[in-house]
Amino acid sequence: MKLNSGLIALEEDYVFAEVRQRVQRFSAQNPDRKVISLGIGDVSGPLCRAVIRAMHRAVREQGRRRSFHGYGPEQGYLFLRQQIAAALTAAGAPVQPREIFINDGAKTDLGGLLDLIEPGSRVLLCDPTYPAVRDDCRIRGLEPVSLPAVEADDFLPMPPPGDPDFDAVYLCSPGNPTGAVYSRDQLAVWVDYARANEILLLFDAAYAPFLSDPALPRSIYEIPGARCCAVEIGSFSKLAGFTGTRCGYAVLPNELSSRGIPLQALWARHQSARTNGVSYVVQCGAAAVYTPAGQRQTAKAIAQVKENAAVLSAALDAADLSYWGGEHSPYLWMKCPRGLSSWGFFDFLLEYGGLVGTPGIGFGPGGEGYFRLSAFGDPSRLREGGLRLVRAMDYLR
Ligand SMILES: *Cc1c(COP(=O)(O)O)cnc(C)c1O
């Protein structure tokens, strides 16, 4: 049997496994010291009451013959697609329900959408970036091409000069790990570039709920022309704490096509071949996010994470460290002080602060010398984390 060589070649998730190992070793050697993690890329929950109520109701329906739901539409229930379309439209990005495809979380389709392009094609990815897309390229026989995201550009790279030699580009704004946010004008340059060169733009809007400045775009479809070249991926994970409940969506506009082939129909065909859709109960829970109570409750949870991020920002300011993000994002991306490497700073922070973060190099070679802090989690734990960070930095002086 000939195994998938791209799959075999995936380097192990070395950085994240190594973080776990180093923390375990430290805790074993220092049983009296309680480690605080600022490395978590997960929400702390719980799901809000509006979502829980809707899911309870849906479970009861599933328990009665006359309200039972079997296989649903592969594309997702219309009731949820209507809510998502209305929310995007209200935000200045007009979208129709037929253009929305519900999935069990963004990660599934970030990879799956790459099936739209021919194996062997090249995909442009920022470095550093969310690692899942790079791995997905390799598994699917696509070649990831790296686009350096550097401090001088505030980690917001623009299209590379010269003729493009790739077929798709993945952008995430607000970004993970850097928290950097593209402006409207910058995204307009990307959209024009993608249209002029017939490049598929995959836009990851998972962190759009953290944007607090209305001048910043929360959807790529706020940009003229984007409907002809861009797929947008959204998620309920960070919006409403669905990381363990699983729901997201992809948007494929009517106008999106390549050489006369409409991508929306092609994707519908792909989905009917690959999935039987997302659980009815979960889709009912996701739809409840758009009720007035759901909107209030999810906004409150996001406001808490943003408050946490402000606490971490204040700590980084007090420690006189350079950092990005944290304003429209749960992540703060800091430069390791004193020229330390990502791992050097990791070890220092663990030893002198009992703190855990994520070494920047885990997001690509371009992340070396940087470090990601996450504002997800309990506010009092985050406050303690901020104090420890400031105290630890005294040892470097
Ligand atoms: C968390 C996250 C998502 C959401 O993923 P789900 O599969 O929906 O949980 C998408 N993109 C990025 C960059 C993320 O960090």
XYZ file of N, CA and C and ligand atoms in Angstrom, residues 41 103-108 110 130 170 172 174-176 204 206-207 233-238 242-243 246-248 331 372, ligand 1:
105
model
N -5.630 28.439 24.119
C -6.334 28.931 22.925
C -7.775 28.477 22.950
N -21.014 24.192 9.079
C -20.076 23.090 9.317
C -19.911 22.847 10.806
N -19.132 21.828 11.146
C -18.938 21.497 12.562
C -17.710 22.214 13.121
N -17.508 23.444 12.703
C -16.376 24.229 13.170
C -15.506 24.636 12.000
N -14.848 25.772 12.148
C -14.080 26.343 11.048
C -12.964 25.420 10.571
N -12.341 24.711 11.491
C -11.156 23.934 11.133
C -11.471 22.916 10.029
N -12.644 22.296 10.118
C -13.038 21.299 9.128
C -13.007 21.895 7.715
N -11.641 24.898 6.767
C -10.382 25.544 6.390
C -9.559 24.556 5.586
N -1.797 30.460 12.045
C -2.532 29.330 12.624
C -2.078 28.068 11.892
N -4.452 32.323 2.268
C -5.217 32.268 3.522
C -4.862 33.487 4.364
N -6.158 35.713 7.955
C -6.958 35.654 9.173
C -6.861 37.020 9.848
N -9.196 39.532 12.773
C -8.002 39.622 13.591
C -7.246 38.291 13.599
N -5.930 38.377 13.637
C -5.107 37.193 13.405
C -4.779 36.403 14.651
N -4.578 35.129 14.446
C -4.006 34.251 15.443
C -2.685 33.774 14.852
N -10.420 34.035 7.087
C -10.823 33.450 8.368
C -11.240 34.577 9.314
N -12.776 34.136 12.288
C -13.129 33.516 13.579
C -13.072 34.510 14.741
N -12.203 35.518 14.615
C -12.041 36.475 15.728
C -12.756 37.797 15.490
N -14.760 32.238 6.274
C -15.018 31.190 7.256
C -15.323 31.854 8.593
N -16.442 31.484 9.169
C -16.829 32.003 10.486
C -16.976 30.846 11.459
N -17.012 31.164 12.748
C -17.081 30.104 13.751
C -17.841 30.579 14.981
N -18.553 29.657 15.611
C -19.209 29.963 16.879
C -18.267 29.689 18.054
N -17.061 29.192 17.760
C -16.145 28.786 18.832
C -15.779 29.946 19.742
N -15.235 31.021 19.157
C -14.799 32.147 19.977
C -15.956 33.121 20.184
N -18.289 27.792 21.551
C -18.645 26.504 20.945
C -17.443 25.599 20.667
N -16.300 25.834 21.309
C -15.122 25.020 20.958
C -15.383 23.531 21.178
N -19.098 22.654 18.736
C -18.743 22.545 17.321
C -19.798 23.067 16.347
N -19.635 24.291 15.917
C -20.427 24.817 14.795
C -19.705 26.019 14.182
N -19.765 26.087 12.883
C -19.178 27.203 12.153
C -19.850 27.286 10.802
N -5.612 37.526 21.904
C -4.186 37.202 21.966
C -3.315 38.446 22.010
N 3.268 34.164 22.480
C 1.836 34.491 22.509
C 1.251 34.297 23.902
C -10.080 29.069 17.074
C -9.860 29.347 15.644
C -10.836 28.990 14.699
C -12.109 28.302 15.084
O -11.966 26.950 14.870
P -13.189 25.955 15.143
O -12.839 24.737 14.377
O -14.419 26.632 14.646
O -13.237 25.714 16.626
C -10.611 29.311 13.371
N -9.492 29.947 12.987
C -8.543 30.303 13.865
C -7.357 31.036 13.380
C -8.689 30.003 15.219
O -7.731 30.352 16.078
